[in-house]
PDB file of C-alpha atoms in Angstrom:
ATOM      1  CA  MET A   1       0.007  -0.060   0.019  1.00 80.00           C
ATOM      2  CA  THR A   2       1.274   3.524  -0.804  1.00 91.00           C
ATOM      3  CA  PRO A   3       1.983   5.670   2.104  1.00 94.00           C
ATOM      4  CA  ARG A   4       0.368   9.010   2.389  1.00 96.00           C
ATOM      5  CA  PHE A   5       3.680  10.847   3.069  1.00 97.00           C
ATOM      6  CA  SER A   6       7.349  10.103   2.130  1.00 97.00           C
ATOM      7  CA  VAL A   7       9.570  11.973   4.503  1.00 98.00           C
ATOM      8  CA  VAL A   8      12.978  12.197   2.979  1.00 98.00           C
ATOM      9  CA  VAL A   9      15.996  13.275   5.217  1.00 98.00           C
ATOM     10  CA  PRO A  10      19.241  14.017   3.332  1.00 98.00           C
ATOM     11  CA  THR A  11      22.126  14.062   5.656  1.00 98.00           C
ATOM     12  CA  ARG A  12      26.024  14.223   5.767  1.00 97.00           C
ATOM     13  CA  ASP A  13      28.233  13.626   8.707  1.00 96.00           C
ATOM     14  CA  ARG A  14      25.777  14.876  11.343  1.00 93.00           C
ATOM     15  CA  PRO A  15      24.371  11.738  13.031  1.00 94.00           C
ATOM     16  CA  GLN A  16      23.781  13.564  16.329  1.00 90.00           C
ATOM     17  CA  PHE A  17      21.190  15.856  14.440  1.00 90.00           C
ATOM     18  CA  LEU A  18      19.830  13.029  12.446  1.00 95.00           C
ATOM     19  CA  SER A  19      19.109  11.204  15.717  1.00 94.00           C
ATOM     20  CA  TRP A  20      16.855  13.972  17.002  1.00 90.00           C
ATOM     21  CA  CYS A  21      15.097  14.249  13.662  1.00 93.00           C
ATOM     22  CA  LEU A  22      14.446  10.467  13.485  1.00 97.00           C
ATOM     23  CA  GLU A  23      13.186  10.434  17.126  1.00 94.00           C
ATOM     24  CA  SER A  24      10.736  13.092  16.283  1.00 93.00           C
ATOM     25  CA  LEU A  25       9.594  11.185  13.294  1.00 97.00           C
ATOM     26  CA  ALA A  26       9.142   8.030  15.385  1.00 97.00           C
ATOM     27  CA  ALA A  27       7.029   9.949  17.751  1.00 95.00           C
ATOM     28  CA  GLN A  28       4.410  11.195  15.119  1.00 96.00           C
ATOM     29  CA  THR A  29       0.748  10.717  16.080  1.00 96.00           C
ATOM     30  CA  TYR A  30       0.021   9.991  12.296  1.00 97.00           C
ATOM     31  CA  ASP A  31       1.327   6.577  11.026  1.00 96.00           C
ATOM     32  CA  ASP A  32       0.856   6.620   7.213  1.00 97.00           C
ATOM     33  CA  PHE A  33       4.224   7.582   6.227  1.00 98.00           C
ATOM     34  CA  GLU A  34       7.663   6.101   5.160  1.00 98.00           C
ATOM     35  CA  VAL A  35      11.020   7.654   5.956  1.00 98.00           C
ATOM     36  CA  ILE A  36      13.947   7.699   3.658  1.00 98.00           C
ATOM     37  CA  VAL A  37      17.328   8.707   4.975  1.00 98.00           C
ATOM     38  CA  SER A  38      19.736   9.619   2.237  1.00 98.00           C
ATOM     39  CA  ASP A  39      23.114   9.415   3.963  1.00 98.00           C
ATOM     40  CA  ASN A  40      25.773  11.222   1.869  1.00 98.00           C
ATOM     41  CA  ALA A  41      28.550  10.375   4.396  1.00 97.00           C
ATOM     42  CA  VAL A  42      32.154  11.465   4.065  1.00 96.00           C
ATOM     43  CA  ASP A  43      33.481  10.829   7.454  1.00 96.00           C
ATOM     44  CA  ILE A  44      30.747   9.857   9.841  1.00 96.00           C
ATOM     45  CA  PRO A  45      28.033   7.475   8.340  1.00 96.00           C
ATOM     46  CA  ALA A  46      24.628   7.519  10.027  1.00 97.00           C
ATOM     47  CA  ARG A  47      23.583   3.902   9.649  1.00 98.00           C
ATOM     48  CA  ASP A  48      23.832   3.220  13.383  1.00 97.00           C
ATOM     49  CA  VAL A  49      21.499   6.124  14.099  1.00 97.00           C
ATOM     50  CA  PHE A  50      19.106   5.019  11.450  1.00 98.00           C
ATOM     51  CA  ASP A  51      19.060   1.543  12.775  1.00 98.00           C
ATOM     52  CA  ARG A  52      18.228   2.721  16.288  1.00 97.00           C
ATOM     53  CA  TRP A  53      15.111   4.660  15.273  1.00 97.00           C
ATOM     54  CA  ALA A  54      13.971   2.800  11.991  1.00 96.00           C
ATOM     55  CA  ARG A  55      10.441   1.484  12.010  1.00 96.00           C
ATOM     56  CA  PRO A  56       8.874  -0.789   9.260  1.00 95.00           C
ATOM     57  CA  GLY A  57       8.685   1.084   5.959  1.00 94.00           C
ATOM     58  CA  TRP A  58      11.762   3.257   6.825  1.00 98.00           C
ATOM     59  CA  HIS A  59      14.722   3.055   4.251  1.00 98.00           C
ATOM     60  CA  TYR A  60      18.296   4.014   4.416  1.00 98.00           C
ATOM     61  CA  VAL A  61      20.098   4.897   1.190  1.00 98.00           C
ATOM     62  CA  THR A  62      23.577   6.106   0.278  1.00 98.00           C
ATOM     63  CA  PRO A  63      25.224   7.171  -2.880  1.00 97.00           C
ATOM     64  CA  GLU A  64      28.180   5.020  -3.993  1.00 95.00           C
ATOM     65  CA  HIS A  65      30.467   8.013  -3.364  1.00 96.00           C
ATOM     66  CA  PRO A  66      29.929  11.473  -1.818  1.00 96.00           C
ATOM     67  CA  VAL A  67      27.814  13.713  -4.033  1.00 97.00           C
ATOM     68  CA  PRO A  68      26.869  17.425  -4.015  1.00 97.00           C
ATOM     69  CA  MET A  69      24.023  18.119  -1.753  1.00 95.00           C
ATOM     70  CA  HIS A  70      21.240  18.594  -4.500  1.00 96.00           C
ATOM     71  CA  ASP A  71      22.157  15.173  -5.722  1.00 97.00           C
ATOM     72  CA  ASN A  72      21.781  13.571  -2.311  1.00 97.00           C
ATOM     73  CA  PHE A  73      18.376  15.244  -2.078  1.00 96.00           C
ATOM     74  CA  GLU A  74      17.491  13.948  -5.409  1.00 97.00           C
ATOM     75  CA  LEU A  75      18.668  10.424  -4.509  1.00 98.00           C
ATOM     76  CA  GLY A  76      16.295  10.480  -1.386  1.00 98.00           C
ATOM     77  CA  VAL A  77      13.304  11.807  -3.413  1.00 97.00           C
ATOM     78  CA  SER A  78      13.886   9.137  -6.046  1.00 98.00           C
ATOM     79  CA  GLN A  79      13.149   6.489  -3.395  1.00 97.00           C
ATOM     80  CA  ALA A  80       9.963   8.090  -2.343  1.00 97.00           C
ATOM     81  CA  SER A  81       6.612   6.146  -2.957  1.00 97.00           C
ATOM     82  CA  GLY A  82       4.257   8.237  -1.033  1.00 96.00           C
ATOM     83  CA  ASP A  83       1.359  10.475  -2.441  1.00 94.00           C
ATOM     84  CA  HIS A  84       3.049  13.485  -0.876  1.00 94.00           C
ATOM     85  CA  ILE A  85       6.822  14.154  -0.370  1.00 95.00           C
ATOM     86  CA  VAL A  86       8.162  15.924   2.635  1.00 94.00           C
ATOM     87  CA  VAL A  87      11.819  16.970   2.611  1.00 95.00           C
ATOM     88  CA  LEU A  88      13.380  17.726   5.953  1.00 94.00           C
ATOM     89  CA  ILE A  89      17.029  18.748   6.656  1.00 92.00           C
ATOM     90  CA  ASP A  90      18.702  16.440   9.199  1.00 93.00           C
ATOM     91  CA  LYS A  91      18.466  19.270  11.954  1.00 88.00           C
ATOM     92  CA  THR A  92      14.641  19.341  11.779  1.00 89.00           C
ATOM     93  CA  VAL A  93      12.696  18.168  14.733  1.00 87.00           C
ATOM     94  CA  LEU A  94       8.923  17.861  14.115  1.00 88.00           C
ATOM     95  CA  VAL A  95       6.217  18.200  16.815  1.00 85.00           C
ATOM     96  CA  PRO A  96       4.398  14.940  17.283  1.00 90.00           C
ATOM     97  CA  SER A  97       1.306  16.280  15.434  1.00 90.00           C
ATOM     98  CA  ALA A  98       2.996  17.647  12.384  1.00 91.00           C
ATOM     99  CA  LEU A  99       2.097  14.969   9.939  1.00 94.00           C
ATOM    100  CA  ALA A 100      -1.419  14.655  11.342  1.00 94.00           C
ATOM    101  CA  THR A 101      -1.882  18.349  10.928  1.00 90.00           C
ATOM    102  CA  ALA A 102      -0.606  18.186   7.294  1.00 91.00           C
ATOM    103  CA  ALA A 103      -2.946  15.278   6.587  1.00 93.00           C
ATOM    104  CA  ARG A 104      -6.006  17.204   7.920  1.00 91.00           C
ATOM    105  CA  VAL A 105      -5.122  20.226   5.920  1.00 87.00           C
ATOM    106  CA  LEU A 106      -4.704  18.111   2.803  1.00 89.00           C
ATOM    107  CA  ASP A 107      -8.149  16.496   3.624  1.00 91.00           C
ATOM    108  CA  GLU A 108      -9.910  19.853   4.048  1.00 88.00           C
ATOM    109  CA  GLN A 109      -8.336  21.791   1.196  1.00 82.00           C
ATOM    110  CA  ALA A 110      -7.034  21.359  -2.416  1.00 77.00           C
ATOM    111  CA  VAL A 111      -3.433  22.516  -2.259  1.00 76.00           C
ATOM    112  CA  ASP A 112      -0.398  21.909  -4.314  1.00 75.00           C
ATOM    113  CA  ILE A 113       2.226  22.702  -1.751  1.00 76.00           C
ATOM    114  CA  LEU A 114       1.877  22.689   2.040  1.00 75.00           C
ATOM    115  CA  THR A 115       4.577  24.540   3.967  1.00 73.00           C
ATOM    116  CA  TRP A 116       5.001  25.975   7.378  1.00 70.00           C
ATOM    117  CA  TRP A 117       7.387  28.181   9.378  1.00 66.00           C
ATOM    118  CA  ASN A 118       9.879  26.677  11.685  1.00 66.00           C
ATOM    119  CA  GLU A 119      10.932  27.717  15.154  1.00 68.00           C
ATOM    120  CA  GLY A 120      14.584  28.114  16.210  1.00 67.00           C
ATOM    121  CA  TYR A 121      17.005  26.431  18.572  1.00 66.00           C
ATOM    122  CA  VAL A 122      20.519  27.590  19.309  1.00 65.00           C
ATOM    123  CA  PRO A 123      22.701  25.048  20.974  1.00 65.00           C
ATOM    124  CA  LEU A 124      25.033  26.159  23.646  1.00 67.00           C
ATOM    125  CA  ASP A 125      27.832  23.815  22.484  1.00 62.00           C
ATOM    126  CA  GLU A 126      26.893  22.251  19.119  1.00 57.00           C
ATOM    127  CA  LEU A 127      29.806  19.839  18.980  1.00 57.00           C
ATOM    128  CA  ARG A 128      30.006  18.490  22.642  1.00 60.00           C
ATOM    129  CA  GLU A 129      26.585  19.174  24.076  1.00 61.00           C
ATOM    130  CA  PRO A 130      23.903  19.957  21.361  1.00 56.00           C
ATOM    131  CA  GLY A 131      21.055  19.134  23.577  1.00 59.00           C
ATOM    132  CA  ARG A 132      21.429  22.254  25.817  1.00 65.00           C
ATOM    133  CA  GLY A 133      20.505  25.455  24.362  1.00 67.00           C
ATOM    134  CA  THR A 134      18.024  28.220  23.781  1.00 67.00           C
ATOM    135  CA  TYR A 135      14.521  27.571  22.223  1.00 64.00           C
ATOM    136  CA  LEU A 136      13.433  30.587  19.904  1.00 63.00           C
ATOM    137  CA  PRO A 137       9.558  30.545  19.450  1.00 64.00           C
ATOM    138  CA  LEU A 138       8.829  32.558  16.407  1.00 63.00           C
ATOM    139  CA  TRP A 139       5.081  32.254  15.938  1.00 56.00           C
ATOM    140  CA  THR A 140       1.938  31.023  17.477  1.00 56.00           C
ATOM    141  CA  PRO A 141      -0.114  28.704  15.134  1.00 54.00           C
ATOM    142  CA  THR A 142      -3.531  30.145  14.115  1.00 50.00           C
ATOM    143  CA  VAL A 143      -4.989  29.441  10.635  1.00 53.00           C
ATOM    144  CA  VAL A 144      -3.538  27.247   7.994  1.00 58.00           C
ATOM    145  CA  ALA A 145      -3.354  29.256   4.914  1.00 61.00           C
ATOM    146  CA  PRO A 146      -3.271  27.598   1.372  1.00 65.00           C
ATOM    147  CA  TYR A 147      -0.078  28.231  -0.579  1.00 67.00           C
ATOM    148  CA  SER A 148      -0.537  29.779  -3.905  1.00 72.00           C
ATOM    149  CA  ALA A 149       2.675  29.519  -6.211  1.00 73.00           C
ATOM    150  CA  ARG A 150       1.336  32.077  -8.517  1.00 79.00           C
ATOM    151  CA  ASP A 151       0.673  34.594  -5.730  1.00 80.00           C
ATOM    152  CA  GLU A 152       4.071  33.881  -4.388  1.00 77.00           C
ATOM    153  CA  LEU A 153       5.685  34.450  -7.761  1.00 81.00           C
ATOM    154  CA  ALA A 154       3.736  37.738  -8.212  1.00 86.00           C
ATOM    155  CA  ALA A 155       4.908  38.820  -4.780  1.00 82.00           C
TER     156      ALA A 155
END
């Protein structure tokens, strides 16, 4: 059966961030999705991190040799089988209801692209202790607005 969402997570040499991202995906309240991690490692492969969080329907791919970032994104997207593709950078942590909210919006409205603003986090020591830092809330969710590529281009 085709999943509703394919969540593609390109990464390179940042397994500590990927771990948080995959943990947040494992905690989603919505379950009709697959995850594709496209690991473009040069020095630090992320296979161990992927294996720790992987669920049925999650996939790990890696190019034969390191490639430019855009090619790694394309590799991950080429493996997607879902009705909708979500691309996250490896430093993204989703709230548990993120995919459920996206599914609800897609059920209620005909949209081509669904996007949202992210909030920030500044680690105190990114290399040794990335879990401690400052959370930077940027907005309070109110109404989901449809995205219009035509209006965006005009603006």
